Amino acid sequence: MEKTSKAQTNLSGYDNSWYQPGGFVKQLFWYLTCRMFINTYLPYPSFLKVWLLKIFGAKVGLNVVIKPKVNIKYPWFLDIQDHVWIGENVWIDNLTLVTIESDVCLSQGCLLLTGNHNYTKSTFDLIVKGITIEKGAWIGAKATVCPGVQVGSHAVLTVNSVATTNLEAYGIYQGNPAKYIKTRNITS
């Protein structure tokens, strides 16, 4: 077998100093607030959680339901419109803007992931890209939406599926990576 010399990962060269999501004090106060009131199983009412998110810079609409044990990285990078349901154990890892339009359901344990790493660089550079989840979409339990993905209006990402590319409006997507299965038909 012939040996070839290839570059290797060198995490000692990792530098994300360009990424400045907010001052240390702001992040610390948010971390403590989130741990005490949002990322907990204590049954605080949604209106209290919404109020705290707004204090830390989130834009939050009317009638937003936030279940227990939700983790939100940085509320100042969060825009939630009206009538949104955020299920238990949802993780919004928003290193940059996450927009959640009206009537969206984020089911238990789903993950909205805005950060990744450039695996082609030896220094494993940080990459951040926003996520938009359009009106009426449903992200199923333990499903993952990856950085830069736009979930179309009323699209469905089924249980445990992983969206690595945009999802078209009214499409139902399943698998890892998620593939179009069929069209969502909604009756009144």
XYZ file of N, CA, C and O in Angstrom:
752
model
N 0.837 -1.174 0.000
C 0.000 0.000 0.000
C 0.888 1.244 0.000
O 1.797 1.366 0.805
N 0.605 2.152 -0.888
C 1.399 3.366 -1.011
C 0.943 4.410 -0.002
O -0.241 4.682 0.146
N 1.919 4.986 0.700
C 1.603 6.027 1.678
C 1.690 7.382 1.003
O 2.598 7.647 0.221
N 0.696 8.229 1.306
C 0.719 9.587 0.782
C 0.683 10.555 1.950
O 0.125 10.265 3.001
N 1.301 11.674 1.756
C 1.307 12.697 2.799
C 0.111 13.609 2.588
O -0.045 14.214 1.528
N -0.747 13.680 3.589
C -1.935 14.526 3.504
C -1.967 15.456 4.696
O -1.482 15.124 5.775
N -2.594 16.608 4.482
C -2.784 17.534 5.599
C -3.687 16.895 6.632
O -4.525 16.042 6.306
N -3.534 17.288 7.866
C -4.327 16.737 8.946
C -4.986 17.855 9.736
O -4.566 19.000 9.690
N -6.022 17.485 10.468
C -6.678 18.441 11.347
C -5.695 18.889 12.417
O -4.979 18.080 12.993
N -5.691 20.201 12.681
C -4.808 20.775 13.693
C -5.624 21.748 14.528
O -5.663 22.947 14.251
N -6.278 21.227 15.562
C -7.162 22.061 16.371
C -6.415 23.104 17.190
O -7.027 24.059 17.680
N -5.094 22.989 17.312
C -4.338 24.025 18.018
C -4.368 25.336 17.245
O -4.143 26.402 17.815
N -4.709 25.276 15.959
C -4.805 26.482 15.140
C -6.210 27.055 15.049
O -6.441 28.054 14.365
N -7.150 26.415 15.755
C -8.549 26.885 15.714
C -8.651 28.282 16.300
O -8.134 28.567 17.376
N -9.341 29.164 15.564
C -9.498 30.545 16.031
C -10.846 31.068 15.569
O -11.058 31.312 14.390
N -11.758 31.233 16.507
C -13.045 31.826 16.158
C -13.199 33.204 16.814
O -14.296 33.625 17.134
N -12.093 33.888 16.983
C -12.124 35.209 17.622
C -12.950 36.212 16.813
O -13.415 37.206 17.365
N -13.163 35.943 15.531
C -13.989 36.813 14.695
C -15.456 36.753 15.126
O -16.217 37.676 14.882
N -15.842 35.669 15.775
C -17.232 35.481 16.164
C -17.480 36.131 17.514
O -16.950 35.702 18.535
N -18.288 37.179 17.527
C -18.575 37.954 18.737
C -20.091 38.014 18.953
O -20.743 38.964 18.528
N -20.684 37.014 19.618
C -22.138 36.972 19.762
C -22.702 37.899 20.827
O -23.904 38.048 20.942
N -21.860 38.519 21.613
C -22.313 39.402 22.696
C -21.277 39.385 23.798
O -20.461 38.476 23.887
N -21.316 40.384 24.639
C -20.340 40.492 25.714
C -20.451 39.365 26.731
O -21.492 38.721 26.872
N -19.371 39.154 27.478
C -19.305 38.095 28.467
C -20.395 38.231 29.524
O -21.056 37.250 29.882
N -20.604 39.441 30.031
C -21.598 39.651 31.083
C -23.001 39.327 30.570
O -23.787 38.647 31.241
N -23.309 39.798 29.364
C -24.614 39.510 28.756
C -24.822 38.001 28.611
O -25.877 37.470 28.960
N -23.813 37.311 28.098
C -23.913 35.864 27.920
C -24.061 35.153 29.260
O -24.856 34.211 29.384
N -23.327 35.599 30.261
C -23.406 34.982 31.584
C -24.794 35.155 32.191
O -25.386 34.179 32.680
N -25.330 36.381 32.143
C -26.672 36.610 32.681
C -27.717 35.794 31.925
O -28.648 35.265 32.527
N -27.573 35.693 30.600
C -28.518 34.877 29.849
C -28.401 33.412 30.251
O -29.396 32.725 30.464
N -27.171 32.913 30.354
C -26.974 31.510 30.723
C -27.667 31.202 32.047
O -28.387 30.210 32.177
N -27.469 32.043 33.049
C -28.077 31.832 34.365
C -29.599 31.918 34.290
O -30.307 31.086 34.870
N -30.118 32.909 33.558
C -31.566 33.071 33.409
C -32.175 31.867 32.703
O -33.203 31.331 33.126
N -31.532 31.441 31.632
C -32.025 30.288 30.869
C -32.046 29.037 31.730
O -33.038 28.306 31.755
N -30.968 28.800 32.473
C -30.897 27.604 33.324
C -31.967 27.620 34.419
O -32.504 26.587 34.780
N -32.274 28.795 34.948
C -33.230 28.874 36.058
C -34.688 28.852 35.607
O -35.547 28.311 36.303
N -34.986 29.447 34.433
C -36.379 29.655 34.066
C -36.832 28.982 32.771
O -38.019 28.787 32.560
N -35.916 28.660 31.866
C -36.319 28.134 30.559
C -35.808 26.715 30.348
O -36.580 25.828 30.016
N -34.526 26.493 30.557
C -33.951 25.158 30.391
C -34.047 24.394 31.714
O -33.047 23.981 32.288
N -35.283 24.231 32.180
C -35.570 23.556 33.435
C -36.895 22.813 33.308
O -37.711 23.163 32.457
N -37.065 21.802 34.149
C -38.345 21.104 34.165
C -39.354 21.770 35.099
O -40.493 21.334 35.180
N -38.947 22.808 35.804
C -39.908 23.541 36.633
C -40.973 24.146 35.726
O -40.647 24.730 34.684
N -42.239 24.035 36.086
C -43.332 24.417 35.169
C -43.668 25.910 35.171
O -44.789 26.316 35.435
N -42.668 26.729 34.819
C -42.943 28.165 34.706
C -43.885 28.410 33.536
O -43.788 27.736 32.506
N -44.784 29.381 33.634
C -45.710 29.651 32.523
C -44.985 30.277 31.325
O -43.971 30.957 31.470
N -45.545 30.040 30.149
C -44.941 30.550 28.908
C -44.804 32.061 28.912
O -43.816 32.594 28.403
N -45.777 32.779 29.489
C -45.689 34.243 29.452
C -44.435 34.744 30.171
O -43.834 35.729 29.758
N -44.009 34.065 31.238
C -42.781 34.453 31.940
C -41.560 34.198 31.054
O -40.670 35.046 30.947
N -41.546 33.051 30.389
C -40.426 32.717 29.512
C -40.335 33.702 28.350
O -39.244 34.155 27.987
N -41.486 34.045 27.770
C -41.522 35.022 26.673
C -41.004 36.364 27.157
O -40.203 37.023 26.474
N -41.447 36.794 28.327
C -41.007 38.078 28.885
C -39.490 38.094 29.063
O -38.817 39.066 28.700
N -38.924 37.022 29.595
C -37.476 36.944 29.784
C -36.735 36.961 28.445
O -35.707 37.621 28.300
N -37.257 36.230 27.465
C -36.633 36.245 26.138
C -36.614 37.658 25.563
O -35.602 38.108 25.000
N -37.714 38.390 25.723
C -37.785 39.761 25.213
C -36.791 40.668 25.928
O -36.170 41.525 25.293
N -36.633 40.499 27.233
C -35.657 41.304 27.984
C -34.262 41.129 27.395
O -33.479 42.066 27.328
N -33.963 39.916 26.928
C -32.640 39.630 26.369
C -32.576 39.839 24.854
O -31.623 39.424 24.210
N -33.587 40.500 24.284
C -33.492 40.925 22.890
C -34.215 40.088 21.860
O -34.165 40.404 20.667
N -34.896 39.038 22.272
C -35.653 38.239 21.307
C -36.884 39.008 20.861
O -37.463 39.782 21.624
N -37.281 38.781 19.626
C -38.563 39.282 19.128
C -39.536 38.117 19.223
O -39.304 37.073 18.613
N -40.600 38.289 20.015
C -41.536 37.193 20.245
C -42.955 37.715 20.074
O -43.326 38.718 20.680
N -43.743 37.016 19.264
C -45.118 37.409 18.977
C -46.100 36.966 20.041
O -45.738 36.607 21.166
N -47.365 36.931 19.659
C -48.467 36.598 20.566
C -48.675 35.086 20.665
O -48.449 34.351 19.702
N -49.148 34.655 21.827
C -49.560 33.264 22.058
C -48.474 32.240 21.718
O -48.740 31.228 21.074
N -47.260 32.506 22.161
C -46.158 31.566 21.973
C -46.111 30.644 23.194
O -46.115 31.113 24.328
N -46.099 29.340 22.937
C -46.053 28.340 24.006
C -44.638 27.767 24.049
O -44.132 27.270 23.040
N -44.023 27.823 25.233
C -42.680 27.281 25.424
C -42.753 26.248 26.538
O -42.973 26.574 27.698
N -42.580 25.002 26.177
C -42.645 23.894 27.129
C -41.363 23.830 27.975
O -40.399 24.539 27.712
N -41.305 22.947 28.973
C -40.121 22.838 29.822
C -38.880 22.349 29.090
O -38.955 21.686 28.060
N -37.734 22.687 29.666
C -36.409 22.198 29.286
C -35.989 22.597 27.867
O -35.264 21.883 27.179
N -36.419 23.789 27.427
C -36.004 24.329 26.136
C -34.657 25.027 26.313
O -34.431 25.716 27.313
N -33.760 24.844 25.360
C -32.451 25.492 25.417
C -32.324 26.459 24.250
O -32.472 26.052 23.092
N -32.075 27.711 24.555
C -31.898 28.748 23.526
C -30.529 29.370 23.748
O -30.251 29.910 24.815
N -29.666 29.276 22.753
C -28.284 29.751 22.897
C -28.224 31.251 23.135
O -27.699 31.691 24.153
N -28.726 32.049 22.194
C -28.657 33.512 22.299
C -29.996 34.108 21.882
O -30.301 34.160 20.686
N -30.817 34.578 22.816
C -32.138 35.102 22.457
C -32.075 36.341 21.556
O -33.018 36.595 20.812
N -30.989 37.071 21.596
C -30.868 38.253 20.735
C -30.725 37.881 19.270
O -30.779 38.750 18.413
N -30.588 36.601 18.958
C -30.586 36.107 17.577
C -31.841 35.276 17.305
O -31.798 34.274 16.589
N -32.988 35.672 17.887
C -34.201 34.877 17.772
C -35.400 35.756 17.438
O -35.637 36.760 18.109
N -36.125 35.383 16.404
C -37.336 36.090 15.974
C -38.453 35.054 15.848
O -38.430 34.223 14.939
N -39.404 35.089 16.799
C -40.524 34.148 16.810
C -41.802 34.939 16.590
O -42.070 35.892 17.313
N -42.603 34.537 15.618
C -43.856 35.223 15.357
C -44.993 34.624 16.196
O -44.734 33.984 17.195
N -46.238 34.838 15.801
C -47.408 34.482 16.606
C -47.749 32.993 16.549
O -47.521 32.320 15.539
N -48.359 32.509 17.639
C -48.953 31.166 17.726
C -47.952 30.048 17.426
O -48.254 29.102 16.691
N -46.771 30.146 18.008
C -45.724 29.141 17.826
C -45.695 28.233 19.051
O -45.823 28.700 20.178
N -45.538 26.942 18.813
C -45.390 25.960 19.891
C -43.960 25.451 19.882
O -43.468 24.956 18.862
N -43.303 25.533 21.032
C -41.939 25.023 21.180
C -41.986 23.915 22.226
O -42.235 24.171 23.400
N -41.767 22.690 21.789
C -41.930 21.520 22.641
C -40.793 21.292 23.616
O -39.719 21.901 23.538
N -41.034 20.370 24.521
C -40.074 20.005 25.557
C -38.759 19.536 24.941
O -38.737 18.830 23.937
N -37.659 19.968 25.537
C -36.298 19.583 25.127
C -35.887 20.086 23.746
O -34.931 19.568 23.159
N -36.566 21.083 23.208
C -36.122 21.686 21.947
C -34.836 22.452 22.216
O -34.681 23.109 23.243
N -33.899 22.360 21.279
C -32.634 23.084 21.396
C -32.505 24.008 20.190
O -32.396 23.548 19.056
N -32.550 25.313 20.445
C -32.335 26.313 19.401
C -30.909 26.813 19.573
O -30.626 27.670 20.409
N -29.995 26.223 18.819
C -28.569 26.546 18.910
C -28.268 27.662 17.916
O -27.640 27.455 16.883
N -28.756 28.849 18.260
C -28.728 29.973 17.322
C -27.499 30.861 17.532
O -27.539 31.857 18.226
N -26.434 30.500 16.842
C -25.231 31.323 16.822
C -25.436 32.556 15.949
O -24.665 33.506 16.012
N -26.463 32.519 15.129
C -26.886 33.641 14.298
C -28.411 33.579 14.224
O -29.038 32.754 14.876
N -29.016 34.426 13.403
C -30.463 34.592 13.419
C -31.237 33.327 13.052
O -30.979 32.687 12.036
N -32.206 33.008 13.913
C -33.209 31.985 13.633
C -34.553 32.694 13.596
O -34.925 33.372 14.552
N -35.261 32.553 12.480
C -36.582 33.143 12.308
C -37.615 32.026 12.263
O -37.502 31.103 11.449
N -38.601 32.142 13.153
C -39.679 31.155 13.222
C -40.981 31.915 12.978
O -41.392 32.729 13.807
N -41.593 31.676 11.832
C -42.805 32.401 11.468
C -44.021 31.843 12.215
O -43.921 30.859 12.947
N -45.167 32.460 12.012
C -46.400 32.118 12.737
C -46.842 30.678 12.499
O -46.616 30.105 11.426
N -47.511 30.126 13.519
C -48.158 28.817 13.452
C -47.198 27.662 13.195
O -47.575 26.639 12.629
N -45.955 27.808 13.637
C -44.953 26.746 13.517
C -44.992 25.890 14.765
O -45.181 26.388 15.878
N -44.785 24.584 14.597
C -44.675 23.658 15.717
C -43.286 23.029 15.699
O -42.895 22.414 14.703
N -42.557 23.221 16.799
C -41.267 22.557 16.996
C -41.502 21.457 18.033
O -41.672 21.739 19.214
N -41.517 20.213 17.585
C -41.840 19.096 18.488
C -40.672 18.738 19.398
O -39.538 19.176 19.190
N -40.968 17.877 20.374
C -40.044 17.524 21.423
C -38.676 17.110 20.893
O -38.559 16.284 20.013
N -37.654 17.698 21.494
C -36.288 17.283 21.221
C -35.724 17.665 19.876
O -34.629 17.216 19.521
N -36.432 18.491 19.109
C -35.854 18.863 17.812
C -34.706 19.856 18.018
O -34.591 20.503 19.058
N -33.839 19.952 17.029
C -32.637 20.768 17.096
C -32.576 21.697 15.892
O -32.658 21.237 14.747
N -32.457 22.997 16.163
C -32.203 23.984 15.121
C -30.740 24.388 15.267
O -30.358 25.013 16.250
N -29.933 24.030 14.292
C -28.481 24.116 14.396
C -27.937 25.127 13.390
O -27.989 24.880 12.193
N -27.400 26.253 13.868
C -26.910 27.291 12.963
C -25.396 27.287 12.799
O -24.862 28.074 12.026
N -24.703 26.433 13.522
C -23.248 26.403 13.434
C -22.726 25.057 12.981
O -23.345 24.019 13.221
N -21.579 25.108 12.321
C -20.912 23.900 11.857
C -19.428 24.230 11.730
O -19.003 25.333 12.057
N -18.654 23.297 11.237
C -17.220 23.530 11.055
C -16.811 23.151 9.640
O -17.369 22.231 9.045
N -15.825 23.860 9.117
C -15.297 23.595 7.790
C -14.297 22.443 7.889
O -13.144 22.650 8.262
N -14.750 21.243 7.573
C -13.908 20.063 7.707
C -12.807 19.994 6.652
O -11.905 19.151 6.747
N -12.838 20.885 5.646
C -11.777 20.910 4.634
C -10.580 21.755 5.067
O -9.552 21.734 4.408
N -10.724 22.486 6.151
C -9.633 23.312 6.678
C -8.957 22.581 7.836
O -9.639 22.019 8.692
N -7.664 22.614 7.894
C -6.953 21.951 8.993
C -7.321 22.566 10.339
O -7.249 21.899 11.366
N -7.729 23.826 10.327
C -8.081 24.522 11.571
C -9.552 24.383 11.938
O -9.980 24.953 12.940
N -10.341 23.655 11.143
C -11.733 23.319 11.490
C -12.570 24.581 11.741
O -13.321 24.670 12.711
N -12.421 25.577 10.871
C -13.036 26.896 11.062
C -14.544 26.826 11.297
O -15.250 26.025 10.681
N -15.029 27.708 12.179
C -16.450 27.823 12.475
C -17.197 28.447 11.300
O -16.729 29.407 10.695
N -18.364 27.888 10.990
C -19.257 28.417 9.956
C -20.612 28.645 10.615
O -21.115 27.766 11.315
N -21.203 29.822 10.418
C -22.546 30.079 10.943
C -23.460 30.535 9.808
O -23.069 31.350 8.976
N -24.664 29.968 9.782
C -25.679 30.327 8.788
C -27.039 30.282 9.460
O -27.339 29.341 10.204
N -27.883 31.266 9.176
C -29.197 31.365 9.781
C -30.177 30.315 9.276
O -29.932 29.630 8.278
N -31.278 30.216 10.000
C -32.366 29.294 9.657
C -33.659 30.089 9.634
O -33.886 30.935 10.494
N -34.512 29.788 8.648
C -35.864 30.342 8.609
C -36.849 29.189 8.511
O -36.714 28.319 7.649
N -37.828 29.201 9.411
C -38.902 28.218 9.362
C -40.176 28.995 9.072
O -40.629 29.799 9.891
N -40.717 28.784 7.888
C -41.849 29.582 7.419
C -43.173 29.135 8.033
O -43.284 28.046 8.612
N -44.167 29.965 7.845
C -45.503 29.821 8.427
C -46.052 28.399 8.295
O -46.006 27.796 7.233
N -46.567 27.891 9.416
C -47.278 26.623 9.415
C -46.437 25.372 9.309
O -46.978 24.270 9.237
N -45.111 25.496 9.310
C -44.253 24.316 9.197
C -44.254 23.530 10.503
O -44.544 24.062 11.579
N -43.913 22.272 10.406
C -43.857 21.387 11.563
C -42.537 20.631 11.532
O -42.254 19.897 10.592
N -41.747 20.819 12.595
C -40.499 20.084 12.741
C -40.765 18.977 13.753
O -41.073 19.235 14.912
N -40.676 17.724 13.313
C -41.036 16.577 14.140
C -40.068 16.327 15.285
O -38.958 16.879 15.338
N -40.483 15.474 16.203
C -39.690 15.144 17.381
C -38.306 14.632 16.983
O -38.165 13.824 16.076
N -37.304 15.165 17.639
C -35.895 14.792 17.464
C -35.381 14.981 16.040
O -34.360 14.397 15.658
N -36.051 15.804 15.257
C -35.560 16.141 13.915
C -34.543 17.275 14.034
O -34.542 18.028 15.012
N -33.678 17.403 13.033
C -32.633 18.425 13.032
C -32.733 19.268 11.773
O -32.843 18.742 10.667
N -32.675 20.592 11.963
C -32.588 21.535 10.848
C -31.174 22.103 10.877
O -30.748 22.691 11.868
N -30.432 21.901 9.793
C -29.024 22.276 9.724
C -28.835 23.734 9.312
O -29.766 24.386 8.827
N -27.612 24.254 9.468
C -27.334 25.665 9.156
C -27.706 26.034 7.726
O -27.459 25.280 6.787
N -28.306 27.214 7.590
C -28.627 27.768 6.286
C -29.899 27.245 5.654
O -30.259 27.656 4.553
N -30.606 26.354 6.313
C -31.799 25.735 5.739
C -33.015 26.656 5.902
O -33.217 27.270 6.937
N -33.813 26.708 4.851
C -35.103 27.397 4.880
C -36.178 26.328 4.745
O -36.220 25.599 3.764
N -37.036 26.252 5.774
C -38.135 25.301 5.761
C -39.344 26.034 5.204
O -39.805 27.006 5.785
N -39.859 25.581 4.073
C -40.956 26.256 3.388
C -42.263 26.224 4.166
O -42.462 25.407 5.067
N -43.158 27.100 3.781
C -44.466 27.225 4.416
C -45.181 25.880 4.474
O -45.297 25.184 3.460
N -45.615 25.499 5.660
C -46.392 24.286 5.910
C -45.668 22.975 5.571
O -46.291 21.932 5.482
N -44.353 23.041 5.405
C -43.576 21.818 5.191
C -43.521 21.029 6.495
O -43.684 21.583 7.581
N -43.272 19.723 6.379
C -43.145 18.841 7.537
C -41.798 18.116 7.441
O -41.473 17.533 6.412
N -41.047 18.163 8.533
C -39.826 17.365 8.670
C -40.152 16.298 9.706
O -40.384 16.607 10.873
N -40.210 15.043 9.289
C -40.719 13.979 10.167
C -39.727 13.600 11.271
O -38.560 13.991 11.248
N -40.207 12.808 12.215
C -39.451 12.369 13.385
C -38.061 11.869 13.011
O -37.902 11.086 12.069
N -37.058 12.367 13.730
C -35.654 11.943 13.580
C -35.030 12.246 12.223
O -33.957 11.733 11.925
N -35.660 13.054 11.412
C -35.115 13.373 10.101
C -34.147 14.548 10.198
O -34.174 15.306 11.162
N -33.286 14.696 9.184
C -32.267 15.741 9.185
C -32.366 16.546 7.895
O -32.120 16.018 6.804
N -32.727 17.837 8.022
C -32.823 18.731 6.858
C -31.469 19.386 6.618
O -31.029 20.224 7.404
N -30.809 18.990 5.536
C -29.516 19.570 5.175
C -29.646 20.571 4.032
O -28.709 21.309 3.753
N -30.803 20.550 3.349
C -31.086 21.494 2.264
C -32.491 22.052 2.483
O -33.252 21.549 3.300
N -32.833 23.081 1.724
C -34.138 23.727 1.867
C -35.280 22.746 1.630
O -35.181 21.851 0.788
N -36.376 22.944 2.373
C -37.574 22.133 2.216
C -38.646 22.979 1.538
O -38.927 24.088 1.986
N -39.238 22.451 0.482
C -40.243 23.182 -0.282
C -41.562 23.281 0.484
O -41.891 22.410 1.294
N -42.321 24.329 0.200
C -43.614 24.544 0.837
C -44.516 23.321 0.654
O -44.545 22.725 -0.424
N -45.202 22.942 1.710
C -46.160 21.838 1.757
C -45.546 20.463 1.498
O -46.262 19.477 1.382
N -44.233 20.368 1.442
C -43.597 19.066 1.274
C -43.468 18.341 2.606
O -43.288 18.972 3.641
N -43.560 17.026 2.558
C -43.285 16.196 3.724
C -41.958 15.496 3.451
O -41.788 14.851 2.407
N -41.019 15.658 4.396
C -39.652 15.179 4.220
C -39.292 14.196 5.323
O -39.658 14.386 6.473
N -38.534 13.154 4.930
C -38.188 12.107 5.875
C -36.792 11.589 5.585
O -36.379 11.516 4.423
N -36.077 11.192 6.642
C -34.787 10.521 6.488
C -33.603 11.390 6.848
O -33.730 12.523 7.271
N -32.412 10.792 6.660
C -31.153 11.483 6.911
C -30.190 11.162 5.778
O -29.672 10.050 5.714
N -29.999 12.119 4.864
C -30.623 13.442 4.798
C -32.089 13.332 4.360
O -32.480 12.387 3.670
N -32.871 14.314 4.781
C -34.309 14.295 4.498
C -34.573 14.385 3.002
O -33.973 15.192 2.300
N -35.486 13.533 2.541
C -35.916 13.513 1.137
C -37.418 13.758 1.074
O -38.165 13.352 1.965
N -37.855 14.360 -0.019
C -39.280 14.606 -0.237
C -40.016 13.273 -0.334
O -39.602 12.373 -1.069
N -41.115 13.143 0.426
C -41.921 11.921 0.412
C -43.231 12.154 -0.326
O -43.612 11.387 -1.202
N -43.943 13.207 0.054
C -45.221 13.525 -0.586
C -45.624 14.944 -0.209
O -44.950 15.608 0.556
N -46.764 15.368 -0.734
C -47.283 16.693 -0.473
C -48.235 16.669 0.736
O -49.035 15.740 0.862
N -48.109 17.682 1.569
C -49.004 17.809 2.731
C -50.318 18.420 2.275
O -50.351 19.501 1.705
N -51.406 17.722 2.548
C -52.754 18.235 2.256
C -53.422 18.547 3.582
O -53.571 17.652 4.417
N -53.845 19.783 3.761
C -54.475 20.213 5.008
C -55.952 20.437 4.759
O -56.341 21.136 3.827
N -56.783 19.817 5.588
C -58.221 20.012 5.461
C -58.691 20.903 6.607
O -58.057 20.996 7.645
N -59.850 21.542 6.409
C -60.354 22.446 7.451
C -61.207 21.735 8.470
O -61.515 20.612 8.430
